[in-house]
Coordinates of N, CA and C in Angstrom, one line a residue:
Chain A
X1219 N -15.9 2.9 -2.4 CA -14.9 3.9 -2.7 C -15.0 5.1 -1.8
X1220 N -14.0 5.3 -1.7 CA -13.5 6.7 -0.3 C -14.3 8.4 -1.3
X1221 N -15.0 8.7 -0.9 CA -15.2 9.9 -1.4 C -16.0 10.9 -0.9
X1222 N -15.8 12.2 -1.3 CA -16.4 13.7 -0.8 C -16.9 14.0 -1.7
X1223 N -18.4 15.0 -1.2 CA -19.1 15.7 -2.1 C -19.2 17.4 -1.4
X1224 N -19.4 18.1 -2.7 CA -19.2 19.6 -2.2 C -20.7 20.1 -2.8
X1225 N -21.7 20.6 -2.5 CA -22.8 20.2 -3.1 C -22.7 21.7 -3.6
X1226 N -22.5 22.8 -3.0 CA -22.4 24.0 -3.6 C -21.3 24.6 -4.5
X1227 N -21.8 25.1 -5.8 CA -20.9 25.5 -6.6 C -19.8 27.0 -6.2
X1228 N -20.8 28.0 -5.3 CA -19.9 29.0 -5.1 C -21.6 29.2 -3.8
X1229 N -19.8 30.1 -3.0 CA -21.1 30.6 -2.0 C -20.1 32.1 -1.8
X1230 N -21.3 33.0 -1.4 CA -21.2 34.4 -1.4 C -21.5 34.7 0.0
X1231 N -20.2 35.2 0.6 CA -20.4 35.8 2.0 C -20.1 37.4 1.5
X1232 N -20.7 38.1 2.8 CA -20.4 39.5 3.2 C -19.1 39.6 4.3
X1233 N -18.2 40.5 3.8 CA -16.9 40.6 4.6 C -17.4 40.9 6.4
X1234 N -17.0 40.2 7.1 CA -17.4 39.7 8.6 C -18.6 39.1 9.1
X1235 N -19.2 38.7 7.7 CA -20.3 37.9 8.2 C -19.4 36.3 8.9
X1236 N -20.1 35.0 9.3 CA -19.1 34.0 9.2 C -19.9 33.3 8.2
X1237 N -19.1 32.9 7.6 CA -18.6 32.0 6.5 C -18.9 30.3 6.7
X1238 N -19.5 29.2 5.9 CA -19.0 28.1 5.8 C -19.6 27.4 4.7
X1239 N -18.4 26.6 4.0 CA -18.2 26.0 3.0 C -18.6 23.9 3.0
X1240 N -19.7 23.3 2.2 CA -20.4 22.8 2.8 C -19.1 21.1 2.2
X1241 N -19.2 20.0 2.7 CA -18.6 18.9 2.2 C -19.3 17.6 3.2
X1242 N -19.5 16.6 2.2 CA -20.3 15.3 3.4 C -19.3 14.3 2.4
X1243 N -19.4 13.1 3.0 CA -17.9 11.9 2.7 C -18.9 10.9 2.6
X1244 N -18.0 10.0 1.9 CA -18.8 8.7 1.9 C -17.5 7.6 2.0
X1245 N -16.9 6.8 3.6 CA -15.9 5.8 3.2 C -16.6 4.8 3.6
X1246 N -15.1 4.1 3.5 CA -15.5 2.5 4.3 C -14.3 2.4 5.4
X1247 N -14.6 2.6 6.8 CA -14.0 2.4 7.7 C -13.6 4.2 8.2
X1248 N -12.7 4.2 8.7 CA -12.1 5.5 9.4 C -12.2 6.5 8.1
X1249 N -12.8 7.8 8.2 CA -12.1 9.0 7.4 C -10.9 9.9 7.4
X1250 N -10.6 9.8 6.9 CA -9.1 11.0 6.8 C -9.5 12.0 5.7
X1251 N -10.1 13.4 6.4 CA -10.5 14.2 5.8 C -9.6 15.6 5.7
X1252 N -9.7 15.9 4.9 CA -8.5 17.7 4.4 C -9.6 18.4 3.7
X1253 N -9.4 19.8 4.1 CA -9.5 21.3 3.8 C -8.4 21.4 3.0
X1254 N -8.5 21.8 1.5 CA -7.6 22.9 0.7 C -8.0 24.1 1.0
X1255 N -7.2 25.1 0.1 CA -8.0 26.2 -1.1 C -6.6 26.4 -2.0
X1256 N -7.3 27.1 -2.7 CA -6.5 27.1 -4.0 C -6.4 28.8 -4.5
X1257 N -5.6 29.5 -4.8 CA -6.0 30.9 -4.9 C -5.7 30.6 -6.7
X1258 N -6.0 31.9 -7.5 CA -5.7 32.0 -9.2 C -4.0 31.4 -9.1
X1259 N -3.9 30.6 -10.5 CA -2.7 30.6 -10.6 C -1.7 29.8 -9.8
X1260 N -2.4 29.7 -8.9 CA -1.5 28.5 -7.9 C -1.8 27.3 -7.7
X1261 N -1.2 26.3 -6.7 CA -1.4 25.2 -6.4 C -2.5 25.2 -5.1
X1262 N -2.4 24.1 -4.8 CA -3.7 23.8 -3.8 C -2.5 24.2 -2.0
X1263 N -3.4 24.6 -1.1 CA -3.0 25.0 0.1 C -3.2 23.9 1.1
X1264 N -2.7 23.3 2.1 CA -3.4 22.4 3.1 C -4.0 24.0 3.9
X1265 N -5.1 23.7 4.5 CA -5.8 24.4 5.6 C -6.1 23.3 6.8
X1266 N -6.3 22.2 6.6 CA -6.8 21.6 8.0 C -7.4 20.3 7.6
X1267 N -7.1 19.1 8.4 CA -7.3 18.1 8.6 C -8.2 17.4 9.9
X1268 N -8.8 16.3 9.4 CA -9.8 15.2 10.4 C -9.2 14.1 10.6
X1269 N -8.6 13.7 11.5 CA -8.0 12.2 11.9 C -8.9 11.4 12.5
X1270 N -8.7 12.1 13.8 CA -9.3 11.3 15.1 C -9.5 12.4 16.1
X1271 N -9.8 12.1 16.6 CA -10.6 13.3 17.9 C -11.3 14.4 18.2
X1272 N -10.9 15.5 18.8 CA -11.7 16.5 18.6 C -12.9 16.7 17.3
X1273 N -14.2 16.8 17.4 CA -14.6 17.1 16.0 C -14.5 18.6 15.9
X1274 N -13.9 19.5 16.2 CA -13.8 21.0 15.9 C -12.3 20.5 15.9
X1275 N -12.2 21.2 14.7 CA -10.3 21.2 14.2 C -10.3 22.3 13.7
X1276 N -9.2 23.0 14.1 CA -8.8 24.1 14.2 C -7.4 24.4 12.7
X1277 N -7.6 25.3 12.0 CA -6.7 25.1 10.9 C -5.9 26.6 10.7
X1278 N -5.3 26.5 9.3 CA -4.8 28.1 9.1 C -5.5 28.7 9.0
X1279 N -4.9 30.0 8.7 CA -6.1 31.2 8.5 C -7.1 31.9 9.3
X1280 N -7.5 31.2 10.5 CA -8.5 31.2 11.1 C -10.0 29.9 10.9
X1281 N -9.4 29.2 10.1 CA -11.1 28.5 9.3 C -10.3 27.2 10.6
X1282 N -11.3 26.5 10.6 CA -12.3 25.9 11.3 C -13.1 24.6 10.9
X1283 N -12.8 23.6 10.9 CA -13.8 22.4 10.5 C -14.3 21.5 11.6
X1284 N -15.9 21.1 11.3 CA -16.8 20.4 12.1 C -16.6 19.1 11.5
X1285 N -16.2 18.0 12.2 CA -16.6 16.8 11.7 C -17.9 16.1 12.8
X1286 N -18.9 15.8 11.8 CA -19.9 14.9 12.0 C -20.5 13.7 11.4
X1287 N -20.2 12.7 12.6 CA -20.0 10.9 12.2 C -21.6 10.9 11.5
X1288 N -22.5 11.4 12.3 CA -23.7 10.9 12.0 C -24.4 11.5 10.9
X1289 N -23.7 13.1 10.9 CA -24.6 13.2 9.2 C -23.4 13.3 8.4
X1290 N -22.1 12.6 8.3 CA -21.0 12.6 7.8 C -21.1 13.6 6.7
X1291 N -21.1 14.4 7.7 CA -20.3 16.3 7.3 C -18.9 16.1 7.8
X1292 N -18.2 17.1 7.1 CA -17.2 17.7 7.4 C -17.2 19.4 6.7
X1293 N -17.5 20.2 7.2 CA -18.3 21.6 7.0 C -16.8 22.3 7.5
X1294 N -16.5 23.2 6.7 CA -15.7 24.2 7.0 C -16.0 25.3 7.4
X1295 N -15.3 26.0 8.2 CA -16.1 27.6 8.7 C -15.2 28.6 9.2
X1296 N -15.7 29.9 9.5 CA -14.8 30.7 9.4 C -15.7 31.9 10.2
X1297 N -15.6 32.4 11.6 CA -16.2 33.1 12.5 C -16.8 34.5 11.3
X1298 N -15.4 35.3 10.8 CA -15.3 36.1 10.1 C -15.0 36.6 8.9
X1299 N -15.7 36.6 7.9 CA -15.2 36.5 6.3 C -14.3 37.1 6.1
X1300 N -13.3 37.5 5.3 CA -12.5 38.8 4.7 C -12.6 38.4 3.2
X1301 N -12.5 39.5 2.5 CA -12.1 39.7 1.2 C -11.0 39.0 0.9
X1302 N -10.1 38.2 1.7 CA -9.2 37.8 0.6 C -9.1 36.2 1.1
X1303 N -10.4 35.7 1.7 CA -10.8 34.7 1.6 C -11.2 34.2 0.4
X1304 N -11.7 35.0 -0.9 CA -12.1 34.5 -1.9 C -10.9 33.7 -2.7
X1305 N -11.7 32.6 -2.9 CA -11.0 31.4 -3.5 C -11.6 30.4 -3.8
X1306 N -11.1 29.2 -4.4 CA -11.7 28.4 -4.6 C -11.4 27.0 -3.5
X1307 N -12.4 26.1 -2.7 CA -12.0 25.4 -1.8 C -12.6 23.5 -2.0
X1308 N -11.6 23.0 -1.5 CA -11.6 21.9 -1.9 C -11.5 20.9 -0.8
X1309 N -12.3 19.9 -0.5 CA -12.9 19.1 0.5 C -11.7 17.4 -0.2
X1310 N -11.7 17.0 0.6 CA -10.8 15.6 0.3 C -10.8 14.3 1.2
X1311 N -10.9 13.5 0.9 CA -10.4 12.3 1.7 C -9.5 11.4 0.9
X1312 N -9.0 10.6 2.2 CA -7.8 9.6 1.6 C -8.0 8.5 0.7
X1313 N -7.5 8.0 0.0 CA -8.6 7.1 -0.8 C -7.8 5.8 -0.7
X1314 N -7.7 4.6 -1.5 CA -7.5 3.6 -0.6 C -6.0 2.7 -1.0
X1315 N -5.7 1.9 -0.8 CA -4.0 1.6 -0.7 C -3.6 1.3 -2.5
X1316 N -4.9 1.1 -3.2 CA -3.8 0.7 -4.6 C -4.0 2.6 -5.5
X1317 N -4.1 3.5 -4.5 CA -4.1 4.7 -5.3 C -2.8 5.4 -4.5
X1318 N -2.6 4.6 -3.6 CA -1.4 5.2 -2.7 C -2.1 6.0 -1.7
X1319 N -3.0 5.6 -1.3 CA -4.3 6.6 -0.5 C -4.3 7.8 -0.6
X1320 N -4.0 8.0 -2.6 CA -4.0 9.6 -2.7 C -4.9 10.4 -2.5
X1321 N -5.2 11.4 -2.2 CA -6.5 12.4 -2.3 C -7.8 12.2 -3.3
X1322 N -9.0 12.2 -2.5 CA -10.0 12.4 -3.5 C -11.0 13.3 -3.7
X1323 N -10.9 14.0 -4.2 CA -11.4 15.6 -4.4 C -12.8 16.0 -4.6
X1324 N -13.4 16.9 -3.7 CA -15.0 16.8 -4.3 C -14.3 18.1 -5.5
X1325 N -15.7 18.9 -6.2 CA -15.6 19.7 -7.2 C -14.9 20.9 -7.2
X1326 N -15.0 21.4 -5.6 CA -14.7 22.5 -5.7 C -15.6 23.5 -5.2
X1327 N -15.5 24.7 -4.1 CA -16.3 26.0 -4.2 C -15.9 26.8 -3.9
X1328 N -16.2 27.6 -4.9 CA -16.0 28.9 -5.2 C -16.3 29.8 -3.8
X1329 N -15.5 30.6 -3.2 CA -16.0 31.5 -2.5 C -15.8 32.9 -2.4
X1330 N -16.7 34.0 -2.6 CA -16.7 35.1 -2.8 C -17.0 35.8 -1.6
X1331 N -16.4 36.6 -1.1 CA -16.4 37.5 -0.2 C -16.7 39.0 -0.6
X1332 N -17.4 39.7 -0.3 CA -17.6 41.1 -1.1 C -17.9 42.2 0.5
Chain B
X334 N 14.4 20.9 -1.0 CA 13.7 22.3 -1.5 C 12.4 22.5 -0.2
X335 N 12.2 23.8 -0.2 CA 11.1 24.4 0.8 C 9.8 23.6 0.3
X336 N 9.4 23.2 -1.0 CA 8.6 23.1 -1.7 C 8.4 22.3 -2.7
X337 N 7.2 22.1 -3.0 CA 7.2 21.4 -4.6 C 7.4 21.8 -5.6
X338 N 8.4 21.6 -6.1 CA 8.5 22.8 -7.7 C 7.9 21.9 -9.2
X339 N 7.4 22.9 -9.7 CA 6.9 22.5 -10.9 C 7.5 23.3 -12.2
X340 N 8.2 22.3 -13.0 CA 8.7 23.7 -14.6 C 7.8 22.6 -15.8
X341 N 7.8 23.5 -16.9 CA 7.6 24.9 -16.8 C 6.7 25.6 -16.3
X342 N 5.8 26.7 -15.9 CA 4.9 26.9 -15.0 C 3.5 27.5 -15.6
X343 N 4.2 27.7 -16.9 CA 3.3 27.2 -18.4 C 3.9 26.8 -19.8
X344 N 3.1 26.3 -20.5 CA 3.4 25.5 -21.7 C 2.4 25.5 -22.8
X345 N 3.2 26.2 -23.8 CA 1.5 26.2 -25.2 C 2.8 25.0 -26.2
X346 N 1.7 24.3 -26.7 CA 2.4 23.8 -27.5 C 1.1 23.1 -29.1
X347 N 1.9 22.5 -29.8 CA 1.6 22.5 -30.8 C 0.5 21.3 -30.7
X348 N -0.7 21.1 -31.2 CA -1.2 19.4 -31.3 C -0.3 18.8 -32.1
X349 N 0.2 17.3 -31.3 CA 0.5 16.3 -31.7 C 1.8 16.3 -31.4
X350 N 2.5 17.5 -30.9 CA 3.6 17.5 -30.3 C 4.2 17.0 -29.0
X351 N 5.4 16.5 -28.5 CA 5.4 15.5 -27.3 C 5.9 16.8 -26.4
X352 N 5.2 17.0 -24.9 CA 5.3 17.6 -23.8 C 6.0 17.0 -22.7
X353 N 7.1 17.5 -21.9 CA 7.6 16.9 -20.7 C 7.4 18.0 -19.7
X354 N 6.7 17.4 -18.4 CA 6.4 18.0 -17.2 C 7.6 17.7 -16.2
X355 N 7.7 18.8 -15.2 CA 8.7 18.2 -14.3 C 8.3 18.3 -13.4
X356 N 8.6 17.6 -12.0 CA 8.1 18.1 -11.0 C 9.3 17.3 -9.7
X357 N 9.4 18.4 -8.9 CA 11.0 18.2 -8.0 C 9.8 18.4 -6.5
X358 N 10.1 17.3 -6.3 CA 9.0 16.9 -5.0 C 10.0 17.7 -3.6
X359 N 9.4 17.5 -2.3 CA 9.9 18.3 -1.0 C 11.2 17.1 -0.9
X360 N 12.4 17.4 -0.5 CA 13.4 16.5 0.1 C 13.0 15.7 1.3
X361 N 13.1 14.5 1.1 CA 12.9 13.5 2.0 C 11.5 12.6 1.6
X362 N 11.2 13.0 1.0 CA 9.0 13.0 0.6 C 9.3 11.5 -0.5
X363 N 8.7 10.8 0.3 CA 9.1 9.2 -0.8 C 8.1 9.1 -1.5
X364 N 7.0 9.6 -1.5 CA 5.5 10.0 -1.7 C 5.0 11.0 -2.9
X365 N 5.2 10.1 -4.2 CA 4.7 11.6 -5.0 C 3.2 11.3 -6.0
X366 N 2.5 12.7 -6.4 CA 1.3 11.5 -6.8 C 1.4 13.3 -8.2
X367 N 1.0 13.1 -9.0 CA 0.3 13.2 -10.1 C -1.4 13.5 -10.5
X368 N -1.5 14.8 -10.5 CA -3.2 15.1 -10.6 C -3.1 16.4 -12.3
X369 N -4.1 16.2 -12.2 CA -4.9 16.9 -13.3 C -5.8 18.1 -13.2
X370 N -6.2 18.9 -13.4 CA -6.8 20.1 -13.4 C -7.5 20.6 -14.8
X371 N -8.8 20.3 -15.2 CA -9.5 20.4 -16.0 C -10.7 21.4 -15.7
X372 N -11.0 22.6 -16.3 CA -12.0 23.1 -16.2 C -13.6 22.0 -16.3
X373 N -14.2 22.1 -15.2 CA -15.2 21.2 -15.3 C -15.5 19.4 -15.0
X374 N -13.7 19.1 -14.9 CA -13.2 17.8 -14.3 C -12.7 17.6 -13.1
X375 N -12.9 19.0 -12.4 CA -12.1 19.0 -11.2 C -10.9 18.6 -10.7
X376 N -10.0 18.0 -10.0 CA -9.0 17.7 -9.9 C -8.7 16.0 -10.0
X377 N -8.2 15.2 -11.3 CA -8.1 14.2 -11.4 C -7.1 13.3 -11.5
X378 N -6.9 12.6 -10.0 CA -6.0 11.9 -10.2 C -5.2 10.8 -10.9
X379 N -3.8 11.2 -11.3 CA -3.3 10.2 -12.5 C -2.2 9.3 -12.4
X380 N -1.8 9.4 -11.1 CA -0.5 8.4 -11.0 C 0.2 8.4 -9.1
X381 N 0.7 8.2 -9.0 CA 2.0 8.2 -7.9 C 2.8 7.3 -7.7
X382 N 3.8 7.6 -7.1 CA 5.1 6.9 -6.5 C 5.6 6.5 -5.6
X383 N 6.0 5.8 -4.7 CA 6.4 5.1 -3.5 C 7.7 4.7 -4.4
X384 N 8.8 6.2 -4.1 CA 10.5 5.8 -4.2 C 10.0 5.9 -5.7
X385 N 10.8 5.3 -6.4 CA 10.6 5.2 -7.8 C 9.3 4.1 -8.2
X386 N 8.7 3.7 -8.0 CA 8.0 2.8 -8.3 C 6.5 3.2 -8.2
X387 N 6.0 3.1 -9.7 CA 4.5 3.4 -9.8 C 4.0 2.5 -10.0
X388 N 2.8 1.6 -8.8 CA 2.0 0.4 -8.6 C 0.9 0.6 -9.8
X389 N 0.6 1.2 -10.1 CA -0.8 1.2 -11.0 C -1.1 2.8 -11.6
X390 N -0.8 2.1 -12.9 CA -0.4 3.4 -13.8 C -2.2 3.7 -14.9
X391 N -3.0 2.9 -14.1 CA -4.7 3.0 -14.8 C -5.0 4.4 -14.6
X392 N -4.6 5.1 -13.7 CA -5.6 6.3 -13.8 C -4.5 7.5 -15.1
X393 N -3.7 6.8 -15.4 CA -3.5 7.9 -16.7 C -4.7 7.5 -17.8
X394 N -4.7 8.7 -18.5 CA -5.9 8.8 -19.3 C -5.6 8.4 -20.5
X395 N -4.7 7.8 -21.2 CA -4.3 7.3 -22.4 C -2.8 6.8 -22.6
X396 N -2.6 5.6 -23.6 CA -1.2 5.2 -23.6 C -0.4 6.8 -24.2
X397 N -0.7 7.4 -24.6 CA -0.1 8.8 -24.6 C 0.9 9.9 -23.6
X398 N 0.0 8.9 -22.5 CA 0.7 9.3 -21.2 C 1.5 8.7 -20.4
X399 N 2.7 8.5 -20.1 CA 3.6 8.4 -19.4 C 4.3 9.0 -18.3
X400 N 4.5 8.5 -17.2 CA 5.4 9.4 -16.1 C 6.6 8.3 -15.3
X401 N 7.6 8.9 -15.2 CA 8.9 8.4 -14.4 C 9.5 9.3 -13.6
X402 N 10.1 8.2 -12.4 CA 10.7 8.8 -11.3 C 12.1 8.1 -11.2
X403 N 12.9 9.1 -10.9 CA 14.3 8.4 -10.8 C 14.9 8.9 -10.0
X404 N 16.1 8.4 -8.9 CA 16.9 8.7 -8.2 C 16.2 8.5 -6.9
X405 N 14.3 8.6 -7.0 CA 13.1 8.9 -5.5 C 13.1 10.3 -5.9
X406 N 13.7 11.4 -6.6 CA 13.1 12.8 -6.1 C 12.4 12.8 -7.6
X407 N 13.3 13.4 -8.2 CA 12.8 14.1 -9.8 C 11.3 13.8 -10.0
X408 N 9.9 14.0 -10.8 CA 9.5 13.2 -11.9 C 9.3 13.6 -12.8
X409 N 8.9 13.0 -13.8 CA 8.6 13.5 -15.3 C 7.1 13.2 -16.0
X410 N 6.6 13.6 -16.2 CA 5.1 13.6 -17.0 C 5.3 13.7 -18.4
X411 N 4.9 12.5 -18.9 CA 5.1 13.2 -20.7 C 4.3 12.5 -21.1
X412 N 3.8 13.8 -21.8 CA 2.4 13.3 -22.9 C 3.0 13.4 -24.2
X413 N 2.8 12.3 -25.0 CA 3.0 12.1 -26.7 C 2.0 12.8 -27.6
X414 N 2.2 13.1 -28.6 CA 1.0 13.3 -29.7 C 0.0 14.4 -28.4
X415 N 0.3 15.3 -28.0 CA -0.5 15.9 -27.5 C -1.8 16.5 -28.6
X416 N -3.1 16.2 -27.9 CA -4.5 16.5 -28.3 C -4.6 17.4 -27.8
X417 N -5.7 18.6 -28.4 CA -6.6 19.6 -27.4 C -6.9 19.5 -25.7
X418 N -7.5 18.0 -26.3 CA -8.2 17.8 -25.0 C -7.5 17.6 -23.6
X419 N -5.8 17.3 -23.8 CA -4.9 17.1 -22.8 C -4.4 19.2 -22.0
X420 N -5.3 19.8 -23.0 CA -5.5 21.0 -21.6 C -5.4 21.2 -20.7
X421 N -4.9 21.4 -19.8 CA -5.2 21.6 -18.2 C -4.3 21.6 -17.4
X422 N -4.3 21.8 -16.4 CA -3.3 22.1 -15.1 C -2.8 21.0 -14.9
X423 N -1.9 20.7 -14.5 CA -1.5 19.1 -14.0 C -0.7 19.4 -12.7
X424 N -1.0 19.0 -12.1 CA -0.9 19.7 -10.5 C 0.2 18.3 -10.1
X425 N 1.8 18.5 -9.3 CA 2.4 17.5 -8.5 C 2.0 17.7 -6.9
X426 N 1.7 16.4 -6.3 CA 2.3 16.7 -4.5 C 3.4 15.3 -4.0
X427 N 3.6 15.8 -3.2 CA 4.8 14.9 -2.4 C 4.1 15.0 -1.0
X428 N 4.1 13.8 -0.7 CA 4.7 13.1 1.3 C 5.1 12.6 1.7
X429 N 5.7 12.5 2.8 CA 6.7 11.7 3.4 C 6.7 10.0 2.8
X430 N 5.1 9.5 3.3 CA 5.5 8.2 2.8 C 4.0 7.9 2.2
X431 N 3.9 7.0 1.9 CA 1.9 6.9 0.4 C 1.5 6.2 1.9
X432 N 2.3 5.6 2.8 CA 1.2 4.7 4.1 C 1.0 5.6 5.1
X433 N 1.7 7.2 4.9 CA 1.1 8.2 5.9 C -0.4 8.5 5.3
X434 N -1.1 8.1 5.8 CA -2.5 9.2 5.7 C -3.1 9.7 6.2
X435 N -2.5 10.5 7.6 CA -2.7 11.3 8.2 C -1.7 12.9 7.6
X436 N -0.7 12.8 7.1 CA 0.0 13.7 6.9 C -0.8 14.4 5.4
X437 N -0.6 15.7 5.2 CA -1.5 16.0 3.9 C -0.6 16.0 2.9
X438 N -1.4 16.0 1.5 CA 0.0 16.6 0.4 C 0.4 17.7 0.5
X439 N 1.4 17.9 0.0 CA 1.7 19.2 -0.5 C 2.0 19.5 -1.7
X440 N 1.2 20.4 -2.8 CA 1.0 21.1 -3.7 C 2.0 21.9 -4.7
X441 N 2.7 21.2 -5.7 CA 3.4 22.7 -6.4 C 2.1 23.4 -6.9
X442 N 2.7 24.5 -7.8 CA 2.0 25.3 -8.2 C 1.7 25.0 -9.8
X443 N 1.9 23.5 -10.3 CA 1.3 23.5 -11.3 C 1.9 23.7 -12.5
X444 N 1.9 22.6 -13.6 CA 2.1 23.4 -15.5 C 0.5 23.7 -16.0
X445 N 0.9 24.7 -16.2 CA -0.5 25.2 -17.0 C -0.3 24.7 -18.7
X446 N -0.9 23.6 -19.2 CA -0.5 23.6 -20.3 C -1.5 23.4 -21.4
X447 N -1.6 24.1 -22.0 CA -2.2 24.9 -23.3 C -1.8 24.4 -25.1
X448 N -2.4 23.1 -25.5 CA -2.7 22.7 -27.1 C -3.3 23.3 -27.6
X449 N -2.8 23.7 -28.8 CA -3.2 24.7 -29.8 C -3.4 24.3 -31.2

């Protein structure tokens, strides 16, 4: 089964420290990986995706994801924190043809910026 | 539409009373899927569509729950005899097609819906 884990519940940055939010995969064959976030009250955001190539993918906002085959990370980051980064962020891969290769969601983390 | 829309954008309703969700996917998006939002369940997927047609309706969580698509855009989520425990956000997305998966979803903003 196609899946992401987010191992941290909430992580606490200082405004312009940099930031990164942690996610490792587990598929069978190619990953197709996605960056949410989600602010109060809303729906989920695309921030950035992993296909194929580059492993530094560049997304909204300024954030940033590393993909690595060999310790199958996909780690989000962000040079500079701001306060209104805090949200909640969500790691994903595609899952497989009898779900419609809908999204599979790790838990979630919380991010607080102060 | 610019977007995924979701009505109503909350909903309290009675136990045991029947709930209908809506959700009006992006124009052109043959791709619609159906998730859940549970404090503590994280986000759990419960359905999708390719055009009107839902291949495998297992991940709804009870014959209570139902969902239809008609026309390829509209869909509908309806839960019967709503329980407590059917709490939670029920989140729509739409994409172009369920065999893109490179393309990401896109997100309404959710029924918040609340058994009392």
């Amino acid at each position: 089964a196609q899946s992401v884990a987010q191992p941290e519940d909430q992580v606490n940055v200082a405004e312009g420290n940099p930031l990164t939010v942690k996610c490792t995969y587990s598929v069978s064959g190619n990953p197709y990986l996605f960056w949410y976030v989600q602010y109060p009250n809303r729906g989920l955001q695309f921030l950035l995706k992993y296909i194929t190539g580059d492993n530094l993918v560049k997304g909204s906002y300024g954030f940033e994801a590393e993909f690595n085959k060999s310790q199958t990370s996909f780690h989000l980051k962000k040079p500079s924190a701001l306060v209104s980064d805090s949200a909640l962020y969500f790691c994903a891969v595609r899952g497989s043809s009898n779900s419609g290769y809908a999204l599979n969601f790790g838990k979630g983390t919380s991010l607080l910026v102060t | 539409g610019a977007g995924v829309s979701q009505s109503p954008s909350n909903k309290v309703t009675e136990k045991g009373k029947d709930v209908e969700l809506r959700c009006d996917p992006i124009s052109g998006h043959t791709a619609l899927y159906w998730y859940r939002q549970s404090l503590g369940q994280g986000l759990e997927f419960l359905i999708y569509f390719q055009g009107n047609s839902a291949p495998d309706k297992s991940g709804l969580p009870s014959d209570r729950f139902s969902a239809e698509r008609t026309g390829g855009s509209v869909s509908t989520l309806t839960i019967q005899r709503t329980q407590q425990e059917d709490s939670a956000v029920y989140l729509c997305a739409s994409s172009p097609d369920y065999r893109d998966r490179v393309s990401p979803l896109h997100f309404g903003n959710g029924t918040r819906l609340t058994v009392t």
